[in-house]
Short mmCIF file of C-alpha atoms and ligand atoms in Angstrom, two decimals:
data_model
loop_
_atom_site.label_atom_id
_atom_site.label_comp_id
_atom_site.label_asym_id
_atom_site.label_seq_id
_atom_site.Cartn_x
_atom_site.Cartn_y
_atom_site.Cartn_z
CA UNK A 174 203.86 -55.06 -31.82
CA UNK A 175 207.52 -56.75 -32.13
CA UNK A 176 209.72 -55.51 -35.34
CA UNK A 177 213.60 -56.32 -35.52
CA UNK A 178 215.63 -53.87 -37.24
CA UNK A 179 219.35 -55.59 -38.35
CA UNK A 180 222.26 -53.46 -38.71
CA UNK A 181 220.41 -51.16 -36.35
CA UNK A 182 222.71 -47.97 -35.93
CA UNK A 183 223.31 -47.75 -39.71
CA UNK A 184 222.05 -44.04 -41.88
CA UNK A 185 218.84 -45.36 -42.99
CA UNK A 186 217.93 -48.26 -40.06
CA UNK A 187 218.59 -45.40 -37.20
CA UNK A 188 215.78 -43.24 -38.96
CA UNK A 189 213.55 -46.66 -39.38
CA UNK A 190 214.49 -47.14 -35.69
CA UNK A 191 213.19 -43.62 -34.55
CA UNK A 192 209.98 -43.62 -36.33
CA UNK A 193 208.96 -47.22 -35.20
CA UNK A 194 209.56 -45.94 -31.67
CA UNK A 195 207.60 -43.07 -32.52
CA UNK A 196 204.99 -45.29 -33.66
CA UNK A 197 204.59 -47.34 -30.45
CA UNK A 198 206.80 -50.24 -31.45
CA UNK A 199 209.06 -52.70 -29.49
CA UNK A 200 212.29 -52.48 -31.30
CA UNK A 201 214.79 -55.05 -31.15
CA UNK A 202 217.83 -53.93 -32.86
CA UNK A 203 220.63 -56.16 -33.85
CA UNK A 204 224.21 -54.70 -34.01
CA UNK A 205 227.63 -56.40 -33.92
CA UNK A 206 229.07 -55.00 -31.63
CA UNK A 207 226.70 -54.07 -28.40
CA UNK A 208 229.34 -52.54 -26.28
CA UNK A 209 230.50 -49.43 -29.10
CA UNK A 210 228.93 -46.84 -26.92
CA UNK A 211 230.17 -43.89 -30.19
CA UNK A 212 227.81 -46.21 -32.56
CA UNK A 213 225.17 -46.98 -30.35
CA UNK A 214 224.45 -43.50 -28.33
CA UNK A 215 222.06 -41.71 -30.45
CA UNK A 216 219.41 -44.93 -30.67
CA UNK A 217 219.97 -45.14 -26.87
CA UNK A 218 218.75 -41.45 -26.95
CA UNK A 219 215.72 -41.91 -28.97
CA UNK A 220 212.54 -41.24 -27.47
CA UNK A 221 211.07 -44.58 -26.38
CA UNK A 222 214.54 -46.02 -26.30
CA UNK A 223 214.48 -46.26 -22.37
CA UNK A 224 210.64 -48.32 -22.29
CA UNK A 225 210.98 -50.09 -26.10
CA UNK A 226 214.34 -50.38 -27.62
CA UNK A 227 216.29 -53.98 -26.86
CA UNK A 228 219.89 -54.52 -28.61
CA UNK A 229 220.76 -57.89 -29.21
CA UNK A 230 224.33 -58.63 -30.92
CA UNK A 231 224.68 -60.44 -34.06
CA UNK A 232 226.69 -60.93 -36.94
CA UNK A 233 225.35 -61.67 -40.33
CA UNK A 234 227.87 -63.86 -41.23
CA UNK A 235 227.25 -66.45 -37.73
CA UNK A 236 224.97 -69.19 -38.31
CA UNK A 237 222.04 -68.71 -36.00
CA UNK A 238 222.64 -65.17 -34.80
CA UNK A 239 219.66 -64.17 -35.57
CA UNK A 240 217.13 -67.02 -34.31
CA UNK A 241 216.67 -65.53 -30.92
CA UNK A 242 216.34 -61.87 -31.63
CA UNK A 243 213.77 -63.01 -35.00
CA UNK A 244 211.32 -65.06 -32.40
CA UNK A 245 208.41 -63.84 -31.42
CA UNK A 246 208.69 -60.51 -33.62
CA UNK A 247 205.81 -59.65 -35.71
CA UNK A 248 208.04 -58.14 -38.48
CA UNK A 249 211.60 -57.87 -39.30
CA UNK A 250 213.47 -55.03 -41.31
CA UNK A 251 216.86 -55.90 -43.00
CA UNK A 252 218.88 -53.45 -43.72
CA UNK A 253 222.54 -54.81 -42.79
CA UNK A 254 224.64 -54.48 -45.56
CA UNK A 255 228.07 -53.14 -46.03
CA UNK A 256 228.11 -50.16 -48.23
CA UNK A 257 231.38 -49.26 -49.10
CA UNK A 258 233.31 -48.28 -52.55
CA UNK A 259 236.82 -48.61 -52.23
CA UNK A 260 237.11 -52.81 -51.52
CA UNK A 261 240.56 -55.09 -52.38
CA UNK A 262 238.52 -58.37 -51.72
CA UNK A 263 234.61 -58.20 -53.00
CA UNK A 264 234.14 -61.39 -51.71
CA UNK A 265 234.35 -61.20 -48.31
CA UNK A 266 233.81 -57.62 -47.73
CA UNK A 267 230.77 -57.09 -49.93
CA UNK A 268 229.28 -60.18 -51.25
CA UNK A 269 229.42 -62.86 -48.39
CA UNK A 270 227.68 -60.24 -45.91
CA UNK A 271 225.01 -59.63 -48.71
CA UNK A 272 224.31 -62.93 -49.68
CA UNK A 273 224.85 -64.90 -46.95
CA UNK A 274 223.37 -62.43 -44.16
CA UNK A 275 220.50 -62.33 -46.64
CA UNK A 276 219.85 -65.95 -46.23
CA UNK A 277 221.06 -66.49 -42.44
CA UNK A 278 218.39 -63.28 -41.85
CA UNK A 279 216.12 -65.31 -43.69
CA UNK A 280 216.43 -68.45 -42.42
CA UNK A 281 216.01 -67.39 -39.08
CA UNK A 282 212.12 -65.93 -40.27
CA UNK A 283 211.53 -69.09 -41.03
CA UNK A 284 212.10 -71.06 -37.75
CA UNK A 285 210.06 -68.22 -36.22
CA UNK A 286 205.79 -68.82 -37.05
CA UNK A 287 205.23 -65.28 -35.75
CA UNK A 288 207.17 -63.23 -38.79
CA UNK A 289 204.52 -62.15 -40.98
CA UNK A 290 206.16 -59.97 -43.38
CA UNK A 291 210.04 -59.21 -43.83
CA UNK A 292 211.21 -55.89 -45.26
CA UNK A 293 214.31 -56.08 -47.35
CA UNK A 294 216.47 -52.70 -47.79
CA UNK A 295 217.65 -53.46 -51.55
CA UNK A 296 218.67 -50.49 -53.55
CA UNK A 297 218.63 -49.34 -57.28
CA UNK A 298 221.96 -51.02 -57.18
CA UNK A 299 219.83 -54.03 -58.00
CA UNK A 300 217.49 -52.77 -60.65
CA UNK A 301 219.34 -50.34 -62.76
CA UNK A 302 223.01 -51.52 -63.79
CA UNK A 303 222.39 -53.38 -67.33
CA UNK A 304 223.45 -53.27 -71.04
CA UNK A 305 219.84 -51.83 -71.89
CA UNK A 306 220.56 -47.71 -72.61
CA UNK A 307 219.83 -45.07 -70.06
CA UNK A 308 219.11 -41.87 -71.60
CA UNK A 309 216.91 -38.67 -70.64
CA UNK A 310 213.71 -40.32 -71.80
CA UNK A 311 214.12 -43.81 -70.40
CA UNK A 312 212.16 -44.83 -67.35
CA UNK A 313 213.61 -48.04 -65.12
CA UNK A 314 210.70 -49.43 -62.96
CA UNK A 315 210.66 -52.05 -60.83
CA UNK A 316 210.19 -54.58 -63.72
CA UNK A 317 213.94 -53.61 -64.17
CA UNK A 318 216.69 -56.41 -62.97
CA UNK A 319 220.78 -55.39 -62.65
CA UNK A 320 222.38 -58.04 -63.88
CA UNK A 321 224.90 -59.54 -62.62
CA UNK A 322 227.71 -60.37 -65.15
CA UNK A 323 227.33 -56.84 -66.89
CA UNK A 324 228.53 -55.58 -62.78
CA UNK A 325 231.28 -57.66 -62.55
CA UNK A 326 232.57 -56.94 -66.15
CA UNK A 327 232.33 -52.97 -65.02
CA UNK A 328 233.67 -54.06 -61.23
CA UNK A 329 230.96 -52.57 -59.57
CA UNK A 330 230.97 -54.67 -56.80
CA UNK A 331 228.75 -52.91 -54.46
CA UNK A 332 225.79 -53.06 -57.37
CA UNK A 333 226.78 -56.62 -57.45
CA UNK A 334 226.45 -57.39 -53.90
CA UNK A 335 222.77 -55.85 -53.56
CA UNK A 336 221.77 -57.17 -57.26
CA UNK A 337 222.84 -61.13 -56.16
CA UNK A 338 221.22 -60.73 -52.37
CA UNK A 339 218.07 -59.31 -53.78
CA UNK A 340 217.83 -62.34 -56.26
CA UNK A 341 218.66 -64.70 -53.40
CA UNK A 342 215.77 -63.22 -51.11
CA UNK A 343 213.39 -63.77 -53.77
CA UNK A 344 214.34 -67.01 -54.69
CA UNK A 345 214.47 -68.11 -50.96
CA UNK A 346 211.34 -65.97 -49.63
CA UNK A 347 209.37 -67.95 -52.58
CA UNK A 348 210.72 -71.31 -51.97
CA UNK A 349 210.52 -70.64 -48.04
CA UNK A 350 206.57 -69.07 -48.49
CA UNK A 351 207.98 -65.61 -47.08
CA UNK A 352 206.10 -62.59 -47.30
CA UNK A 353 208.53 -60.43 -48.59
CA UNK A 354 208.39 -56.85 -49.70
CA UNK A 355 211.95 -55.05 -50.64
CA UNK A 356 212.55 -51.36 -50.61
CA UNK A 357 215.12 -50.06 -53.10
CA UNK A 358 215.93 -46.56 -52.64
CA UNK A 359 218.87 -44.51 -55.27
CA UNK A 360 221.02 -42.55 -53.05
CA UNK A 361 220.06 -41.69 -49.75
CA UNK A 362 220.49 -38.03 -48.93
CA UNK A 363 219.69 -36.12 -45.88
CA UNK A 364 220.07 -35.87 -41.60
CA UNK A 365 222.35 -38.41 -39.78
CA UNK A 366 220.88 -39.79 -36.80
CA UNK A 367 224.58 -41.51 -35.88
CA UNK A 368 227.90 -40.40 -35.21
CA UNK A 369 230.08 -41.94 -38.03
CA UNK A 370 229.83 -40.77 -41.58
CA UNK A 371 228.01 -43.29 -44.50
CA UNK A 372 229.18 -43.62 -47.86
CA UNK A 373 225.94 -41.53 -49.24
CA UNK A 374 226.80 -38.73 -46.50
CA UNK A 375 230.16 -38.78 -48.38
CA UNK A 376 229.58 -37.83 -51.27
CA UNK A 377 227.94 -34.55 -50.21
CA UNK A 378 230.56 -34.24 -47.73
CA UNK A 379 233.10 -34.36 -50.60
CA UNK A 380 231.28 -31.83 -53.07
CA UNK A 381 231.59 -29.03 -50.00
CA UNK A 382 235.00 -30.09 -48.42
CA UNK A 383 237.66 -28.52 -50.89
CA UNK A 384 237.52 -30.84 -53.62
CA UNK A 385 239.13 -30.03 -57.22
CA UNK A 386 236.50 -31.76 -58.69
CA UNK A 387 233.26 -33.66 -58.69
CA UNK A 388 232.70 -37.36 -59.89
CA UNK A 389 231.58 -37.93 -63.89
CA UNK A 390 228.10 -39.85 -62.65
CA UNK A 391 224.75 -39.73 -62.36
CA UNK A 392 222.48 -40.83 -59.72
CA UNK A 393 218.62 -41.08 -58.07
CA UNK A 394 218.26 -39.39 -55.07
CA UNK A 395 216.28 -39.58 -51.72
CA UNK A 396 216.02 -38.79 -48.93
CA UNK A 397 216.25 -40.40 -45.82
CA UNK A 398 213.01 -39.55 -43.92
CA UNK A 399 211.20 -41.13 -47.15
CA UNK A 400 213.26 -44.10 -47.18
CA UNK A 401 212.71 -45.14 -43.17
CA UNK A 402 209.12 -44.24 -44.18
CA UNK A 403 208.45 -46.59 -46.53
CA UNK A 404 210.07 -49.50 -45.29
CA UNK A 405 207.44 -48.62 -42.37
CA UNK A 406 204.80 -48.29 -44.98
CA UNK A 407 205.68 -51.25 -47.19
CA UNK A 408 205.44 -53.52 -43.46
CA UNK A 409 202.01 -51.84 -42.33
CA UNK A 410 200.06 -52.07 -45.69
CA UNK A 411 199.02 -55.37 -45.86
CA UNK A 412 198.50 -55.29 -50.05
CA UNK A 413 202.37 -54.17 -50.20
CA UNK A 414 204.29 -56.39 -52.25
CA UNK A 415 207.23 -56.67 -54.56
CA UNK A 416 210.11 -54.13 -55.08
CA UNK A 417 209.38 -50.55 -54.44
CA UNK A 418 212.26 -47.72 -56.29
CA UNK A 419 212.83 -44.76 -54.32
CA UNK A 420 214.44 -41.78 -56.16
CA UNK A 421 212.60 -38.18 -55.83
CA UNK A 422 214.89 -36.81 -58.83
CA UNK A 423 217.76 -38.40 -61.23
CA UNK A 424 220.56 -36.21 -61.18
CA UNK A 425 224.39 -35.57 -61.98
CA UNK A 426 226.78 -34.36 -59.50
CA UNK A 427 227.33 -31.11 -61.78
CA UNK A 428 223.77 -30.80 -60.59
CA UNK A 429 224.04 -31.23 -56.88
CA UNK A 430 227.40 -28.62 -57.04
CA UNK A 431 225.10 -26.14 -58.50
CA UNK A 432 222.17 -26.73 -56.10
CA UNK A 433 224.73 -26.39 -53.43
CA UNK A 434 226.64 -22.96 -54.73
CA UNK A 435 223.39 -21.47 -54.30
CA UNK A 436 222.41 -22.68 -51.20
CA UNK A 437 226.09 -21.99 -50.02
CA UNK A 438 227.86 -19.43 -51.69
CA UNK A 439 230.54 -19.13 -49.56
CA UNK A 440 232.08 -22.72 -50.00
CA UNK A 441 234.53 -23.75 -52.39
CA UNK A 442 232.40 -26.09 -54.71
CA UNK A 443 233.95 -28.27 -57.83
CA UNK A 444 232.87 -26.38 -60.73
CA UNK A 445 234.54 -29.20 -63.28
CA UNK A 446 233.97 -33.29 -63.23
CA UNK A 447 236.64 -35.33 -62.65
CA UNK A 448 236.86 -36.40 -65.85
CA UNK A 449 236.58 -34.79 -69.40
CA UNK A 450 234.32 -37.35 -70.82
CA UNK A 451 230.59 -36.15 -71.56
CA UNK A 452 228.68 -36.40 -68.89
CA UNK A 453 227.06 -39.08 -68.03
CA UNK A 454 223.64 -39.05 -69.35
CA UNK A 455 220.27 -38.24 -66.78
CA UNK A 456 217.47 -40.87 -66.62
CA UNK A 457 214.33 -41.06 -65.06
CA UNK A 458 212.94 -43.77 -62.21
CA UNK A 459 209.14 -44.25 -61.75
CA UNK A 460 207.53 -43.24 -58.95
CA UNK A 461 204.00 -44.60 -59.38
CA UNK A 462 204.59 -47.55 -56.97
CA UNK A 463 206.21 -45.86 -54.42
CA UNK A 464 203.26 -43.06 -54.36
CA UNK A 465 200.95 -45.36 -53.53
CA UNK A 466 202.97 -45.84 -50.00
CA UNK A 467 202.10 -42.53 -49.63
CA UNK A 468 205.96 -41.19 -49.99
CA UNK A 469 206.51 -37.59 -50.04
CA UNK A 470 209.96 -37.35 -51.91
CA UNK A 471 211.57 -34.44 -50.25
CA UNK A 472 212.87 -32.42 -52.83
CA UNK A 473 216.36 -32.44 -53.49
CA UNK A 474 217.00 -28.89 -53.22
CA UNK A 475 215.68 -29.69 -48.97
CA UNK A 476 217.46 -33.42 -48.74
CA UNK A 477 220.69 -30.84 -49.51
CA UNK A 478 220.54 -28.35 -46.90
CA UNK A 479 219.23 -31.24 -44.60
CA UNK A 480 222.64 -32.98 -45.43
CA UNK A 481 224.97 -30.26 -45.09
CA UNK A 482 223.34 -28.77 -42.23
CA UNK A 483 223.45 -32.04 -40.27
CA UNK A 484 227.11 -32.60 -41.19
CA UNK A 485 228.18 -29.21 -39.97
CA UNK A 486 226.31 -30.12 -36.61
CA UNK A 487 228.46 -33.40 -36.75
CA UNK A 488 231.40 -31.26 -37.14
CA UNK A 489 231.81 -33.69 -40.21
CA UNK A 490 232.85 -29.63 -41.95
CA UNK A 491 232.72 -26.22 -41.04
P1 LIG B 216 225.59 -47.73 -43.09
O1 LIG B 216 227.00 -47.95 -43.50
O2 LIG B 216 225.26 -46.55 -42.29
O3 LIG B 216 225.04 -49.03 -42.36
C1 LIG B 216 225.36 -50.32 -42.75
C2 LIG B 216 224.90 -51.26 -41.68
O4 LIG B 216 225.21 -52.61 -42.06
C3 LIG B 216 225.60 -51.00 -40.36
O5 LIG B 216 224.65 -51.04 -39.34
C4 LIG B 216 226.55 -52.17 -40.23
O6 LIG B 216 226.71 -52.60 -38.91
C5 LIG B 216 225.83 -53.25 -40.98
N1 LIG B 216 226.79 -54.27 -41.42
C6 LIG B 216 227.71 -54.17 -42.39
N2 LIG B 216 228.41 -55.32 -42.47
C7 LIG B 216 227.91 -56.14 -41.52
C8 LIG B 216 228.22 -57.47 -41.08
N3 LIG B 216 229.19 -58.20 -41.65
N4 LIG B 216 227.50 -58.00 -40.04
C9 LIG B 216 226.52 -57.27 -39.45
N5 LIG B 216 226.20 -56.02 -39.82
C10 LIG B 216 226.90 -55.48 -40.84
O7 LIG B 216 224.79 -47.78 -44.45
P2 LIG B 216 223.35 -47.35 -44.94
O8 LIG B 216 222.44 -47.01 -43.84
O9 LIG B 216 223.57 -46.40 -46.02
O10 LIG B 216 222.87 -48.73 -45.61
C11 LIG B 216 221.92 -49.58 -45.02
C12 LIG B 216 221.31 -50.43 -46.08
O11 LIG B 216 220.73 -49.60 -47.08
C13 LIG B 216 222.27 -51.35 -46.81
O12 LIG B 216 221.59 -52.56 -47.08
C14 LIG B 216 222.55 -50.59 -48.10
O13 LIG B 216 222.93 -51.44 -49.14
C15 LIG B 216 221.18 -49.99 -48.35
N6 LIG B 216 221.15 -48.83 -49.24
C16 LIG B 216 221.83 -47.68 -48.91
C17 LIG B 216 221.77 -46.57 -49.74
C18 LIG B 216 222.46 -45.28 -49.41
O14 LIG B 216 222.60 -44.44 -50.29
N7 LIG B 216 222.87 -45.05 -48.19
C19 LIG B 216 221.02 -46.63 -51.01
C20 LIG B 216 220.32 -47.86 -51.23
C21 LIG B 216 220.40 -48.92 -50.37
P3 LIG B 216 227.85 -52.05 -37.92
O15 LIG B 216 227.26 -50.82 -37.33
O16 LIG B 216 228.04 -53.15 -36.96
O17 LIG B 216 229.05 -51.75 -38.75
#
């Protein structure tokens, strides 16, 4: 069969990349920019790659880009989406990508007959960032919506971004009669299949690099392998449907620094947040949906090691 991956040599699409090769797909990857040999090597690499793998350039925000790589595949995974923290202009570096590659992806499944089922890569970004409380005994489930104003009182723009394009999939995918199925995974932890560091990478990266401090917050995590999985699983199961969470364990970065002094006692890791405010509190995210994809959820303690190991190999640290 014929699957398109978008924003192919991203963290989580170069892992949904390798397994579908693995698993005797045709791949056509879209990227923006075909000729970046740094961000394109390790998919070229893949096993597969050589026989199944086809790039094809586009650019979410281009009308059209994606009509010609869309037709004639069976299934398409989205996962092109800028994830980045530090922005001056939301708007066009977060939201119009989001949104409006959203739709452009989408609209593109629609002039193709042959797309039977599109796979969105959403995120908790767009379930849990609300007024209602999140405390140790609270469990956010997929019936769980972000919403909107309460991110861009709080100016988190990135939760924004993933909240409005997951609302505009829906709304379009119903209107349009497209099967769609989104994955939303917390934090993605683990290897790096590609050369330049992710935002999620990061933050590891920052816990082990000779930081002061670690950041006041609390997050799901996952791990990579898992994610790619079930965006695989959520395509091949034809009673998928809906959102699916992804987080193996809810936890605060004093957590992670402790997991990581004892895996790696000899590196300087923050022992104090970056604030003095009480931490913020632990929650918990269902996993009852995303079992029955058949998801493993890698401990966190593993996802860890995985991470750090794979950024020393990177020479990301020492
Ligand atoms: P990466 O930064 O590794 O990948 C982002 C991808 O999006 C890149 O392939 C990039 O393409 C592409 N992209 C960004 N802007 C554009 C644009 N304007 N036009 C075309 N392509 C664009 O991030 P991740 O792998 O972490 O993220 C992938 C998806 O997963 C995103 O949708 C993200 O929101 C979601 N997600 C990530 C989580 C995480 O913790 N990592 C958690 C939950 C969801 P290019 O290579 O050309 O720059």
């Amino acid at each position: 069969k014929v699957v398109c991956v978008t924003g192919a040599s991203g963290y989580i699409a170069s892992w949904i990349v390798k397994f579908l090769l693995q698993r005797g797909y045709t791949v056509r990857a879209t990227v923006r920019n075909p000729g970046d040999h740094k961000k394109l090597e390790h998919l070229l690499k893949l096993e597969g790659a050589k026989e199944r793998l086809h790039l094809f350039k586009a650019d979410l925000l281009a009308e059209n880009s994606f009509d010609s790589v869309v037709e004639g595949c069976d299934g398409v995974f989205h996962t092109a989406s800028p994830f980045i923290v530090n922005v001056k202009d939301p708007q066009t570096e977060l939201l119009d990508p989001a949104v409006k590659g959203t739709l452009n992806v989408l609209k593109s499944c629609v002039k193709s007959p042959s797309v039977k089922r599109v796979v969105l890569t959403s995120s908790v970004a767009a379930v849990a960032y609300n007024e209602r409380p999140k405390t140790p005994e609270v469990v956010v489930d997929e019936t769980w919506f972000s919403n909107p104003d309460y991110c861009r009182e709080n100016g988190i723009w990135y939760m924004l971004s993933k909240t409005l394009a997951e609302d505009a999939a829906w709304k379009f995918a119903k209107e349009n009669s497209i099967d769609l199925v989104t994955v939303n995974p917390a934090m993605v932890v683990g290897p790096l299949l590609q050369a330049e560091l992710n935002t999620s990478a990061a933050a590891i990266l920052n816990l082990i690099n000779g930081s002061e401090t670690f950041p006041n917050d609390t997050y799901g995590w996952i791990n990579v392998k898992d994610v790619a999985n079930a965006h695989i699983q959520a395509y091949e199961i034809a009673s998928a449907s809906g959102r699916y969470c992804l987080v193996e364990r809810v936890a605060h970065f004093s957590e992670l620094a402790k997991i990581l002094r004892d895996l790696y006692p000899t590196y300087q890791v923050p022992k104090k947040a970056a604030n003095d405010k009480p931490y913020v509190s632990t929650f918990q995210v269902s996993k009852e949906k995303a079992k029955t994809l058949g998801i493993e959820f890698i401990p966190l303690e593993v996802s860890l090691k995985e991470t750090v190991e794979s950024l020393k190999e990177k020479k990301f640290t020492n």
